[in-house]
Short mmCIF file of C-alpha atoms and ligand atoms in Angstrom, two decimals:
data_model
loop_
_atom_site.label_atom_id
_atom_site.label_comp_id
_atom_site.label_asym_id
_atom_site.label_seq_id
_atom_site.Cartn_x
_atom_site.Cartn_y
_atom_site.Cartn_z
CA MET A 67 8.86 -11.52 0.79
CA GLY A 68 8.14 -11.39 -3.30
CA TRP A 69 4.36 -11.97 -2.51
CA LEU A 70 4.57 -8.78 -0.05
CA SER A 71 5.80 -6.10 -3.10
CA LYS A 72 3.72 -7.64 -5.51
CA PHE A 73 0.42 -6.84 -3.26
CA LEU A 74 2.44 -4.05 -2.00
CA ASN A 75 2.27 -2.86 -6.19
CA SER A 76 -1.21 -4.66 -7.49
CA ASN A 77 -3.72 -1.76 -7.44
CA ILE A 78 -5.87 -3.12 -4.61
CA GLY A 79 -2.18 -3.15 -2.53
CA LEU A 80 -2.05 0.83 -2.98
CA LYS A 81 -5.20 1.42 -1.96
CA VAL A 82 -5.30 -0.51 0.90
CA LEU A 83 -1.83 1.41 1.88
CA MET A 84 -3.82 4.95 1.02
CA ALA A 85 -6.52 3.49 3.16
CA LEU A 86 -4.34 2.11 6.10
CA SER A 87 -2.52 6.00 6.17
CA GLY A 88 -4.76 7.60 6.00
CA MET A 89 -6.95 6.51 8.67
CA MET A 90 -3.61 7.23 10.61
CA MET A 91 -3.40 10.73 9.50
CA LEU A 92 -7.93 10.97 9.64
CA GLY A 93 -6.78 10.11 13.53
CA PHE A 94 -4.92 12.76 13.76
CA VAL A 95 -6.67 14.78 12.18
CA VAL A 96 -9.20 14.48 14.54
CA VAL A 97 -6.89 14.85 18.11
CA HIS A 98 -5.22 17.58 16.83
CA MET A 99 -8.43 19.92 16.50
CA THR A 100 -9.47 18.89 20.06
CA GLY A 101 -5.87 19.77 21.27
CA ASN A 102 -6.16 23.22 19.43
CA LEU A 103 -9.77 23.73 20.23
CA GLN A 104 -8.27 24.62 23.87
CA VAL A 105 -7.77 27.74 22.54
CA PHE A 106 -11.13 28.74 23.85
CA LEU A 107 -10.41 27.45 27.13
CA GLY A 108 -8.02 30.91 26.63
CA ALA A 109 -3.57 31.24 26.55
CA HIS A 110 -3.20 29.64 29.35
CA ALA A 111 -4.34 26.06 28.27
CA LEU A 112 -3.75 26.56 24.89
CA ASP A 113 0.26 27.13 25.98
CA ARG A 114 0.16 24.54 28.62
CA TYR A 115 -1.14 21.93 26.14
CA GLY A 116 1.58 22.88 24.29
CA SER A 117 4.71 22.34 26.33
CA PHE A 118 3.01 19.44 27.29
CA LEU A 119 3.60 18.23 23.52
CA GLN A 120 7.27 20.42 23.10
CA ASN A 121 8.29 17.34 26.66
CA ILE A 122 6.78 14.16 25.95
CA GLY A 123 10.06 14.18 24.58
CA GLU A 124 11.00 11.40 22.62
CA LEU A 125 7.46 10.58 21.68
CA LEU A 126 7.46 13.13 19.86
CA TRP A 127 9.84 12.16 17.50
CA VAL A 128 8.06 8.80 17.36
CA ALA A 129 4.38 10.33 16.54
CA ARG A 130 6.28 12.88 14.38
CA LEU A 131 8.05 9.93 12.34
CA GLY A 132 4.90 8.15 12.10
CA LEU A 133 2.59 10.92 10.45
CA VAL A 134 5.70 11.56 8.04
CA SER A 135 5.60 7.52 6.76
CA ALA A 136 1.86 7.46 6.54
CA LEU A 137 1.81 10.98 4.74
CA THR A 138 4.87 9.80 2.08
CA ILE A 139 3.06 6.92 1.77
CA HIS A 140 -0.20 8.28 1.21
CA VAL A 141 1.17 10.38 -1.20
CA LEU A 142 3.36 8.06 -2.93
CA SER A 143 0.79 5.43 -3.26
CA ALA A 144 -1.76 8.42 -4.73
CA THR A 145 1.19 9.56 -7.45
CA ILE A 146 1.57 5.87 -8.94
CA LEU A 147 -2.35 4.80 -8.63
CA THR A 148 -3.13 8.63 -10.45
CA LEU A 149 -0.54 7.62 -13.19
CA ARG A 150 -2.07 4.26 -13.77
CA SER A 151 -5.48 5.57 -13.78
CA TRP A 152 -4.75 8.09 -16.30
CA GLY A 153 -3.08 5.67 -18.31
CA ALA A 154 -5.62 3.12 -18.48
CA ARG A 155 -7.68 5.62 -20.74
CA PRO A 156 -5.77 7.32 -23.21
CA VAL A 157 -8.10 8.29 -24.81
CA ALA A 158 -11.38 10.63 -23.52
CA TYR A 159 -14.34 10.82 -23.92
CA ARG A 160 -16.00 13.49 -25.77
CA SER A 161 -18.91 13.62 -23.93
CA LYS A 162 -18.85 12.29 -20.28
CA TYR A 163 -22.52 12.04 -18.73
CA TRP A 164 -22.34 11.65 -14.84
CA PHE A 165 -24.92 8.77 -13.58
CA ALA A 166 -23.76 9.22 -10.08
CA PRO A 167 -22.31 13.25 -9.90
CA SER A 168 -20.34 12.75 -6.62
CA LEU A 169 -18.70 15.98 -5.47
CA LEU A 170 -16.33 14.37 -2.77
CA SER A 171 -15.03 11.56 -4.72
CA ARG A 172 -14.16 13.58 -8.46
CA THR A 173 -12.09 16.35 -5.83
CA MET A 174 -9.58 13.76 -3.88
CA LEU A 175 -7.28 15.01 -6.01
CA TYR A 176 -7.33 18.07 -6.17
CA GLY A 177 -8.41 18.20 -2.32
CA GLY A 178 -5.29 15.99 -1.95
CA VAL A 179 -2.86 18.19 -3.72
CA ALA A 180 -4.32 21.26 -2.17
CA ILE A 181 -4.35 19.41 1.53
CA GLY A 182 -0.34 19.23 1.24
CA LEU A 183 0.26 22.52 0.10
CA PHE A 184 -1.42 24.02 2.44
CA LEU A 185 1.00 21.69 5.20
CA VAL A 186 3.78 23.49 4.30
CA LEU A 187 2.21 26.76 4.93
CA HIS A 188 1.28 25.39 8.08
CA LEU A 189 4.55 23.92 8.95
CA LEU A 190 6.36 26.90 8.35
CA HIS A 191 3.41 29.25 9.65
CA LEU A 192 3.03 27.48 13.66
CA SER A 193 5.58 25.56 13.87
CA PRO A 194 8.04 26.85 13.14
CA SER A 195 10.40 25.65 15.15
CA ILE A 196 11.05 22.35 14.06
CA PHE A 197 13.14 23.52 11.29
CA GLY A 198 15.27 25.91 12.53
CA LEU A 199 14.38 28.94 10.63
CA ASP A 200 12.94 31.30 12.75
CA HIS A 201 15.14 34.53 10.98
CA GLY A 202 13.98 33.60 7.87
CA ILE A 203 10.25 32.30 8.87
CA ALA A 204 9.83 35.35 11.12
CA ALA A 205 10.81 37.95 7.91
CA ILE A 206 7.79 35.95 5.81
CA THR A 207 5.19 35.83 7.79
CA PRO A 208 3.45 38.86 9.31
CA GLY A 209 2.86 37.96 13.08
CA TYR A 210 6.04 36.79 14.70
CA GLU A 211 6.98 40.21 15.88
CA HIS A 212 6.74 39.44 19.56
CA CYS A 213 9.35 36.14 19.40
CA LYS A 214 12.49 36.02 20.75
CA THR A 215 14.87 33.98 18.75
CA VAL A 216 16.19 30.63 21.95
CA GLY A 217 19.68 29.03 20.95
CA ASP A 218 21.13 29.86 17.21
CA GLY A 219 22.31 27.43 14.29
CA LEU A 220 19.44 23.92 13.77
CA SER A 221 19.16 23.93 17.36
CA ALA A 222 17.41 28.31 17.72
CA SER A 223 14.07 27.84 18.39
CA LEU A 224 11.25 30.58 19.00
CA GLU A 225 9.72 31.70 22.27
CA CYS A 226 6.41 32.72 22.16
CA GLY A 227 3.74 30.98 23.17
CA VAL A 228 1.37 29.19 21.07
CA TYR A 229 -1.39 31.05 22.34
CA ALA A 230 0.19 34.88 20.91
CA ASN A 231 1.42 32.52 17.39
CA VAL A 232 -1.96 31.50 17.50
CA VAL A 233 -3.74 35.34 17.82
CA HIS A 234 -0.65 36.93 15.96
CA GLY A 235 -0.88 34.44 12.54
CA PHE A 236 -4.69 34.34 11.95
CA SER A 237 -4.77 38.45 12.55
CA VAL A 238 -3.68 38.80 9.11
CA VAL A 239 -6.39 38.46 6.91
CA TRP A 240 -5.30 36.15 4.25
CA VAL A 241 -3.61 33.84 6.23
CA SER A 242 -6.74 32.68 7.35
CA ALA A 243 -9.06 32.65 4.46
CA LEU A 244 -5.49 30.08 2.85
CA TYR A 245 -6.54 28.11 6.13
CA ILE A 246 -10.93 28.24 5.33
CA VAL A 247 -10.15 26.96 1.77
CA ALA A 248 -7.91 24.22 3.40
CA MET A 249 -10.01 22.97 6.38
CA ILE A 250 -13.40 22.97 3.14
CA PHE A 251 -10.71 20.55 1.07
CA LEU A 252 -9.57 18.84 3.95
CA GLY A 253 -13.16 18.09 4.71
CA MET A 254 -14.37 16.86 1.88
CA HIS A 255 -10.95 14.95 1.69
CA ILE A 256 -12.64 13.47 4.78
CA GLY A 257 -16.48 12.46 3.81
CA HIS A 258 -15.43 10.60 0.91
CA GLY A 259 -12.34 9.04 1.91
CA ALA A 260 -13.45 8.01 5.93
CA TRP A 261 -16.32 5.72 4.29
CA SER A 262 -14.29 4.71 1.48
CA MET A 263 -11.27 3.59 3.43
CA PHE A 264 -13.15 1.04 5.07
CA ARG A 265 -14.77 -0.43 1.43
CA THR A 266 -11.14 -0.43 0.66
CA LEU A 267 -10.32 -2.53 3.35
CA GLY A 268 -13.51 -4.49 2.76
CA LEU A 269 -14.58 -4.09 6.26
CA ASP A 270 -17.90 -2.57 5.67
CA ASN A 271 -21.47 -4.13 5.83
CA PRO A 272 -23.92 -3.65 3.35
CA ARG A 273 -26.96 -3.00 6.21
CA TYR A 274 -24.83 0.23 7.36
CA ASP A 275 -23.74 1.61 4.69
CA ARG A 276 -25.27 4.42 4.60
CA LEU A 277 -24.17 5.06 8.45
CA ALA A 278 -20.98 4.84 7.58
CA GLN A 279 -21.01 7.32 4.29
CA GLY A 280 -23.69 9.45 6.99
CA ALA A 281 -21.00 9.09 9.19
CA ALA A 282 -17.61 10.11 7.01
CA VAL A 283 -19.55 13.35 5.88
CA SER A 284 -20.32 13.97 9.17
CA ILE A 285 -16.86 13.98 10.17
CA GLY A 286 -15.58 15.70 7.71
CA ALA A 287 -18.31 18.52 8.20
CA LEU A 288 -16.94 18.59 11.38
CA VAL A 289 -13.37 18.55 11.10
CA ALA A 290 -13.89 21.60 8.93
CA VAL A 291 -16.18 23.90 10.61
CA GLY A 292 -14.45 22.71 13.79
CA ASN A 293 -10.66 24.19 12.55
CA SER A 294 -11.84 26.93 10.48
CA LEU A 295 -13.84 28.14 14.29
CA ILE A 296 -10.12 29.22 15.06
CA PRO A 297 -8.88 31.62 12.20
CA ILE A 298 -12.33 33.16 12.12
CA SER A 299 -12.83 33.84 16.04
CA VAL A 300 -9.29 35.16 15.90
CA LEU A 301 -10.60 37.44 13.00
CA VAL A 302 -14.21 38.40 14.66
CA GLY A 303 -11.62 39.01 17.60
CA LEU A 304 -13.76 36.58 19.62
CA VAL A 305 -10.22 35.04 20.57
CA HIS A 306 -7.44 37.44 21.55
CA LEU A 307 -4.69 37.96 23.62
CA MET B 714 -38.21 11.59 -35.83
CA ASN B 715 -35.24 13.09 -37.16
CA LEU B 716 -31.01 12.58 -35.75
CA THR B 717 -28.16 13.89 -36.07
CA LEU B 718 -25.52 11.13 -35.00
CA LYS B 719 -21.64 12.13 -34.00
CA VAL B 720 -20.01 9.71 -34.88
CA TRP B 721 -16.82 7.52 -34.07
CA ARG B 722 -15.36 5.70 -37.45
CA GLN B 723 -12.63 4.58 -37.19
CA ASN B 724 -10.89 1.62 -39.52
CA GLY B 725 -8.61 -1.26 -37.48
CA PRO B 726 -7.25 -0.55 -34.66
CA THR B 727 -4.35 0.94 -35.56
CA ASP B 728 -6.32 3.61 -37.40
CA LYS B 729 -6.18 7.13 -36.24
CA GLY B 730 -9.82 7.39 -35.97
CA GLN B 731 -11.85 10.17 -36.23
CA PHE B 732 -15.75 11.15 -35.69
CA LYS B 733 -18.36 11.74 -38.51
CA THR B 734 -21.40 13.28 -38.62
CA TYR B 735 -24.55 11.34 -40.45
CA GLU B 736 -27.96 12.12 -40.36
CA ALA B 737 -30.76 9.12 -39.26
CA ARG B 738 -33.84 10.36 -41.39
CA ASP B 739 -37.67 9.65 -40.53
CA ILE B 740 -36.88 7.00 -37.51
CA SER B 741 -40.23 5.65 -35.38
CA SER B 742 -40.28 6.10 -31.81
CA ASP B 743 -40.97 2.87 -31.27
CA ALA B 744 -37.54 1.91 -33.18
CA SER B 745 -35.22 0.13 -30.55
CA PHE B 746 -31.78 1.91 -30.71
CA LEU B 747 -29.64 -0.66 -32.52
CA GLU B 748 -32.48 -0.87 -34.98
CA MET B 749 -32.23 2.95 -35.27
CA LEU B 750 -28.54 2.09 -36.24
CA ASP B 751 -29.31 -0.42 -38.93
CA ILE B 752 -31.52 1.69 -40.45
CA VAL B 753 -29.23 4.36 -41.00
CA ASN B 754 -25.78 1.88 -41.92
CA GLU B 755 -28.91 0.25 -44.23
CA GLY B 756 -28.81 4.15 -46.16
CA LEU B 757 -25.28 4.15 -45.94
CA GLU B 758 -25.01 0.61 -47.62
CA SER B 759 -27.14 1.77 -50.26
CA LYS B 760 -24.94 4.73 -51.47
CA GLY B 761 -21.71 2.13 -51.33
CA GLU B 762 -20.35 3.85 -48.29
CA GLU B 763 -19.28 1.76 -45.11
CA PRO B 764 -21.68 1.10 -42.74
CA ILE B 765 -21.09 1.63 -39.28
CA GLY B 766 -19.52 -1.57 -36.88
CA PHE B 767 -21.42 -1.61 -33.83
CA GLU B 768 -22.20 -5.44 -31.86
CA SER B 769 -25.19 -6.99 -31.27
CA ASP B 770 -27.01 -10.25 -30.67
CA CYS B 771 -29.32 -10.96 -28.97
CA ARG B 772 -31.13 -7.47 -28.67
CA GLU B 773 -32.87 -8.64 -25.28
CA GLY B 774 -30.51 -7.73 -23.04
CA ILE B 775 -28.82 -10.86 -21.57
CA CYS B 776 -25.58 -11.61 -23.49
CA GLY B 777 -24.02 -8.78 -22.91
CA VAL B 778 -22.61 -7.85 -26.75
CA CYS B 779 -23.99 -4.48 -27.31
CA GLY B 780 -22.94 -1.59 -26.20
CA MET B 781 -21.22 2.17 -26.64
CA VAL B 782 -21.05 5.58 -25.17
CA VAL B 783 -23.95 7.04 -25.87
CA ASN B 784 -24.51 11.08 -25.30
CA GLY B 785 -21.61 9.88 -22.47
CA ALA B 786 -23.21 7.29 -21.02
CA ALA B 787 -22.42 4.03 -21.55
CA HIS B 788 -25.71 2.33 -22.66
CA HIS B 789 -26.50 5.35 -23.21
CA SER B 790 -28.17 7.20 -19.67
CA THR B 791 -31.47 4.79 -19.04
CA PRO B 792 -31.31 2.92 -16.13
CA ARG B 793 -30.82 -0.63 -15.70
CA ALA B 794 -30.62 -1.36 -19.65
CA THR B 795 -28.52 -2.49 -22.18
CA LEU B 796 -27.86 -0.40 -25.13
CA CYS B 797 -30.36 -2.62 -27.30
CA GLN B 798 -32.75 -2.21 -24.52
CA VAL B 799 -32.92 1.84 -25.12
CA HIS B 800 -36.00 2.84 -27.73
CA MET B 801 -36.09 6.15 -29.59
CA ARG B 802 -38.77 6.89 -27.32
CA GLU B 803 -36.15 8.13 -24.95
CA PHE B 804 -34.54 10.79 -27.05
CA LYS B 805 -36.16 14.16 -28.84
CA ASP B 806 -36.88 15.07 -32.10
CA GLY B 807 -34.41 16.98 -34.07
CA ASP B 808 -31.25 16.08 -31.34
CA THR B 809 -27.72 15.29 -31.62
CA VAL B 810 -26.24 12.18 -30.47
CA THR B 811 -22.54 11.10 -29.97
CA LEU B 812 -21.57 7.86 -30.43
CA GLU B 813 -18.46 6.44 -28.83
CA PRO B 814 -16.97 3.35 -28.07
CA PHE B 815 -15.89 1.76 -24.60
CA ARG B 816 -13.09 3.84 -24.38
CA SER B 817 -10.18 1.74 -22.18
CA LYS B 818 -6.50 0.60 -22.92
CA ALA B 819 -7.64 -2.95 -21.83
CA PHE B 820 -9.96 -2.77 -24.76
CA PRO B 821 -8.64 -1.90 -27.87
CA VAL B 822 -11.28 -0.80 -30.81
CA LEU B 823 -11.18 -3.35 -33.33
CA LYS B 824 -13.71 -1.12 -36.01
CA ASP B 825 -15.80 2.02 -34.95
CA LEU B 826 -17.62 1.10 -32.11
CA ILE B 827 -16.14 -2.03 -31.12
CA VAL B 828 -14.12 -3.12 -28.90
CA ASP B 829 -12.03 -6.07 -28.08
CA ARG B 830 -13.34 -7.26 -24.98
CA SER B 831 -10.91 -10.73 -24.75
CA ALA B 832 -9.41 -9.45 -21.42
CA PHE B 833 -11.98 -9.86 -19.48
CA ASP B 834 -12.22 -13.42 -20.79
CA ARG B 835 -8.52 -13.88 -19.62
CA VAL B 836 -9.62 -12.48 -16.62
CA ILE B 837 -12.37 -15.22 -16.22
CA THR B 838 -9.81 -17.96 -17.20
CA ALA B 839 -7.76 -17.25 -14.28
CA GLY B 840 -9.99 -18.49 -11.69
CA GLY B 841 -13.60 -18.48 -12.68
CA TYR B 842 -14.27 -21.62 -12.13
CA ILE B 843 -15.00 -24.64 -9.38
CA SER B 844 -14.06 -27.50 -8.85
CA VAL B 845 -17.50 -30.63 -9.04
CA ARG B 846 -17.55 -34.23 -9.22
CA ALA B 847 -18.00 -35.37 -12.67
CA GLY B 848 -19.97 -38.42 -13.04
CA SER B 849 -23.74 -38.38 -12.71
CA ALA B 850 -25.60 -34.98 -12.22
CA PRO B 851 -25.54 -34.24 -7.96
CA ASP B 852 -29.16 -34.33 -6.45
CA ALA B 853 -30.90 -30.68 -6.12
CA HIS B 854 -30.79 -29.54 -2.55
CA VAL B 855 -27.54 -31.41 -1.71
CA THR B 856 -25.48 -28.53 -0.79
CA PRO B 857 -27.55 -26.46 1.51
CA ILE B 858 -26.96 -23.07 1.24
CA PRO B 859 -27.91 -19.83 3.94
CA LYS B 860 -31.03 -17.62 1.62
CA VAL B 861 -28.94 -14.76 2.22
CA LEU B 862 -25.55 -15.85 1.08
CA SER B 863 -27.52 -16.96 -2.17
CA ASP B 864 -29.41 -14.04 -3.25
CA ARG B 865 -25.90 -11.91 -2.42
CA SER B 866 -24.62 -14.57 -5.55
CA MET B 867 -27.10 -14.59 -7.32
CA ASP B 868 -27.02 -10.47 -7.66
CA ALA B 869 -23.04 -10.56 -8.49
CA ALA B 870 -23.91 -13.39 -11.06
CA ALA B 871 -26.45 -12.11 -12.93
CA CYS B 872 -23.16 -9.87 -14.69
CA ILE B 873 -23.61 -9.99 -18.52
CA GLY B 874 -19.70 -9.15 -18.93
CA CYS B 875 -20.59 -5.90 -21.13
CA GLY B 876 -18.28 -4.18 -20.34
CA ALA B 877 -19.61 -1.64 -18.80
CA CYS B 878 -18.48 -0.48 -15.70
CA VAL B 879 -14.76 -0.28 -17.24
CA ALA B 880 -16.43 2.51 -20.26
CA ALA B 881 -18.51 4.45 -17.29
CA CYS B 882 -15.17 4.23 -14.59
CA PRO B 883 -13.19 7.53 -14.05
CA ASN B 884 -10.25 5.12 -13.59
CA ALA B 885 -11.57 2.65 -15.71
CA ALA B 886 -10.80 0.00 -13.64
CA ALA B 887 -13.02 -3.47 -13.71
CA MET B 888 -13.50 -3.72 -10.27
CA LEU B 889 -17.23 -4.16 -10.75
CA PHE B 890 -16.87 -6.55 -13.27
CA THR B 891 -14.10 -8.44 -11.64
CA GLY B 892 -15.86 -8.30 -8.43
CA ALA B 893 -18.82 -9.95 -9.36
CA LYS B 894 -17.00 -12.74 -10.90
CA VAL B 895 -14.96 -13.34 -7.95
CA THR B 896 -18.10 -12.91 -5.24
CA HIS B 897 -20.64 -14.61 -7.40
CA LEU B 898 -18.22 -17.88 -6.47
CA ASN B 899 -16.35 -17.43 -3.79
CA LEU B 900 -19.97 -16.54 -1.35
CA LEU B 901 -20.82 -20.29 -2.00
CA PRO B 902 -20.47 -23.63 -0.64
CA GLN B 903 -18.89 -24.78 -4.14
CA GLY B 904 -17.05 -21.89 -4.84
CA GLN B 905 -14.97 -22.21 -1.12
CA PRO B 906 -11.86 -24.73 -2.50
CA GLU B 907 -10.12 -22.49 -4.53
CA ARG B 908 -11.48 -19.45 -2.49
CA TYR B 909 -8.41 -17.63 -2.73
CA LYS B 910 -6.44 -18.97 -5.15
CA ARG B 911 -9.31 -18.46 -7.77
CA VAL B 912 -9.07 -13.97 -6.37
CA GLN B 913 -5.70 -14.21 -6.16
CA ALA B 914 -5.17 -15.67 -9.93
CA MET B 915 -8.33 -13.52 -11.25
CA VAL B 916 -6.91 -9.72 -9.62
CA GLU B 917 -3.65 -10.59 -10.78
CA GLN B 918 -5.14 -10.93 -14.86
CA LEU B 919 -7.07 -7.83 -14.01
CA GLU B 920 -3.79 -6.40 -12.81
CA HIS B 921 -1.84 -7.28 -15.89
CA GLU B 922 -4.53 -6.16 -18.00
CA GLY B 923 -4.36 -2.70 -17.42
CA PHE B 924 -7.33 -1.93 -16.59
CA GLY B 925 -7.74 1.18 -13.06
CA HIS B 926 -8.65 1.06 -9.59
CA CYS B 927 -11.47 1.49 -7.83
CA SER B 928 -12.18 5.10 -6.21
CA ASN B 929 -15.41 4.51 -5.22
CA HIS B 930 -17.09 6.46 -7.85
CA GLN B 931 -19.90 4.40 -7.77
CA GLU B 932 -20.01 5.64 -11.45
CA CYS B 933 -20.18 1.48 -12.91
CA VAL B 934 -23.03 0.61 -10.47
CA ARG B 935 -24.90 3.28 -12.04
CA ALA B 936 -23.62 1.66 -15.55
CA CYS B 937 -24.52 -1.69 -14.88
CA PRO B 938 -27.42 -2.54 -16.77
CA LYS B 939 -28.00 -5.43 -13.53
CA GLY B 940 -27.90 -3.36 -10.83
CA VAL B 941 -24.41 -5.87 -10.01
CA PRO B 942 -24.17 -4.10 -6.07
CA LEU B 943 -20.68 -2.58 -4.69
CA ASP B 944 -20.40 -4.37 -2.53
CA VAL B 945 -19.01 -6.75 -4.60
CA ILE B 946 -15.78 -4.87 -4.75
CA SER B 947 -15.13 -4.55 -1.42
CA LEU B 948 -15.87 -8.11 -0.53
CA MET B 949 -13.31 -8.75 -3.67
CA ASN B 950 -10.68 -6.28 -1.78
CA ARG B 951 -11.84 -8.71 1.60
CA ASP B 952 -10.71 -11.65 0.01
CA PHE B 953 -7.95 -10.40 -2.07
CA ILE B 954 -6.39 -9.49 0.63
CA GLY B 955 -7.07 -12.78 2.82
CA ALA B 956 -5.66 -14.37 0.18
CA GLN B 957 -2.37 -12.37 1.51
CA PHE B 958 -2.11 -14.56 4.74
CA LYS B 959 -4.09 -17.71 3.45
CA LEU B 960 -2.37 -18.18 0.24
CA ARG B 961 1.24 -18.18 2.63
CA SER B 962 -0.37 -20.19 6.34
C1 HEM C 2257 -6.54 25.49 11.39
C2 HEM C 2257 -7.06 24.44 12.25
C3 HEM C 2257 -5.60 23.86 12.45
C4 HEM C 2257 -4.73 24.73 13.67
C5 HEM C 2257 -4.85 25.90 14.62
C6 HEM C 2257 -3.68 24.48 14.17
C7 HEM C 2257 -1.95 24.82 14.85
C8 HEM C 2257 -1.40 24.06 15.07
C9 HEM C 2257 -0.46 24.11 16.02
C10 HEM C 2257 -0.49 26.00 16.78
C11 HEM C 2257 0.74 23.53 15.46
C12 HEM C 2257 2.11 23.42 16.30
C13 HEM C 2257 2.18 22.81 17.53
C14 HEM C 2257 3.53 23.28 18.07
O1 HEM C 2257 3.97 24.34 17.96
O2 HEM C 2257 3.51 22.29 19.71
C15 HEM C 2257 0.68 23.14 14.54
C16 HEM C 2257 1.02 21.68 13.93
C17 HEM C 2257 1.31 20.96 12.84
N1 HEM C 2257 -0.18 21.09 12.44
FE1 HEM C 2257 -1.75 22.01 12.40
N2 HEM C 2257 -3.36 23.49 12.86
C18 HEM C 2257 -4.31 23.17 13.07
C19 HEM C 2257 -5.05 22.00 10.95
C20 HEM C 2257 -4.16 21.25 10.77
C21 HEM C 2257 -4.50 20.07 9.64
C22 HEM C 2257 -5.72 20.09 9.64
C23 HEM C 2257 -3.72 19.23 9.91
C24 HEM C 2257 -3.52 17.95 9.30
C25 HEM C 2257 -3.52 16.96 8.41
C26 HEM C 2257 -2.96 19.81 10.43
C27 HEM C 2257 -0.87 19.09 10.91
C28 HEM C 2257 -0.19 19.68 11.32
C29 HEM C 2257 1.04 19.24 10.98
C30 HEM C 2257 1.42 17.91 10.73
C31 HEM C 2257 2.07 19.86 12.49
C32 HEM C 2257 3.29 19.28 12.96
C33 HEM C 2257 2.93 18.24 14.13
C34 HEM C 2257 4.38 18.05 14.45
O3 HEM C 2257 5.45 19.51 14.64
O4 HEM C 2257 4.75 17.31 14.44
N3 HEM C 2257 -2.48 20.80 11.38
N4 HEM C 2257 -0.58 22.78 13.75
S1 FES C 2258 -27.15 -7.23 -27.50
FE1 FES C 2258 -27.71 -8.76 -26.02
S2 FES C 2258 -27.31 -7.69 -24.12
FE2 FES C 2258 -27.65 -6.03 -25.68
#
């Protein structure tokens, strides 16, 4: 197993880990967005989708475990690689000319950190039940007055309906604004990442490179716009109780 | 034309180093960038000062010895040119020009604008060779090679090992250089016997030297005076991942 740890500790190995975990999370983001867009089909559709997710039982935990592992691996390898790359150039240039000034590739680190911070907010905001933190959340997040607490201790959960949660949660302007900013970051992260991951894995083909780059940017834009439509629609009153 | 030069001066590997300002007077716009530095150095020497240290050899863009960061760009921002191929007509009279050495932990500064690029030699030594039958030279065209492959291989083989990719990369990675050396041999029939051993050994040496990783920023590709394409990096990644399986079966 020495070869495996040597591989995973190499820069290329760590990038392979980032690409694979990123690919997993990208899959989740797309599925998650598609599911959530059911908000436009009305309360019934979204709540049914919500209880479907709650009722798949163990599978939900498998998915959560997979995502948490992917996120952990992604963040850990990103941290190691970033620290190594800072170490690889101990003396900075006085002036830097950018030959290929790609906004997308250069904002990967900031975007990643922003998405990480957003994830904390997002989890506290829309899935309070998984932490059994209902009282705390209801107290600090406006919009949960409609929820009832069921059970107590760690098994306590909030009973409110996903649709109602979404409408209440996004009626708060700063919360919606934060979501939209985060989605722009996420879209940019995907815009570079979804193209870069194929190159990391050596799965690219020079003939389709332009196409692949275009596709990555399009998926990123789709994720940013698609997800942002939800808070925007709540704010303008298109989606209401 | 007259220019103001802000030049990195460093007496030796352990010296801290600092920028010093020099005036370049009455330079012909037909002079090459390195000739301009020669003229400045003559002036310095006639005043009994230490000339600015920089490297050059062929001065026609083939040896890969010259190179420094001019106004933030490796080999200056001129596309597809080594620094020795840059001419003063690309600058304007009265310009201030900043001259820095290639910056990377793996390329320690020896003096002023001269860096030690022997890390590249060690990467090549690790795997940049092929097994050949010793004896009389083989007939030409004995080994047929598909045109597409030979073209891609020759694009990679255009690398002159100047180090501009490392200098331009925000992560100070040598992925374009190593990718070029790996790909150049790994695509050809002659390179097959050592294909996976080669990539494994060269990447290991690369890691050991302390270069950074690839973020696909593509700065290296634009800075490369020889137009080595980004694909050499993904081809190297592919073979390096493949090596983890092939070398163990
Ligand atoms: C603005 C668009 C988004 C909306 C409206 C939204 C909505 C939701 C909702 C309603 C839940 C709770 C589901 C439930 O209680 O069953 C949830 C959970 C979650 N969301 Fe989002 N989400 C959005 C964007 C994102 C993005 C971009 C990501 C990340 C990459 C993300 C990651 C998660 C995660 C990890 C969970 C927890 C899943 C679990 O409980 O296992 N969300 N989201
Ligand atoms: S001196 Fe040989 S390439 Fe510039």
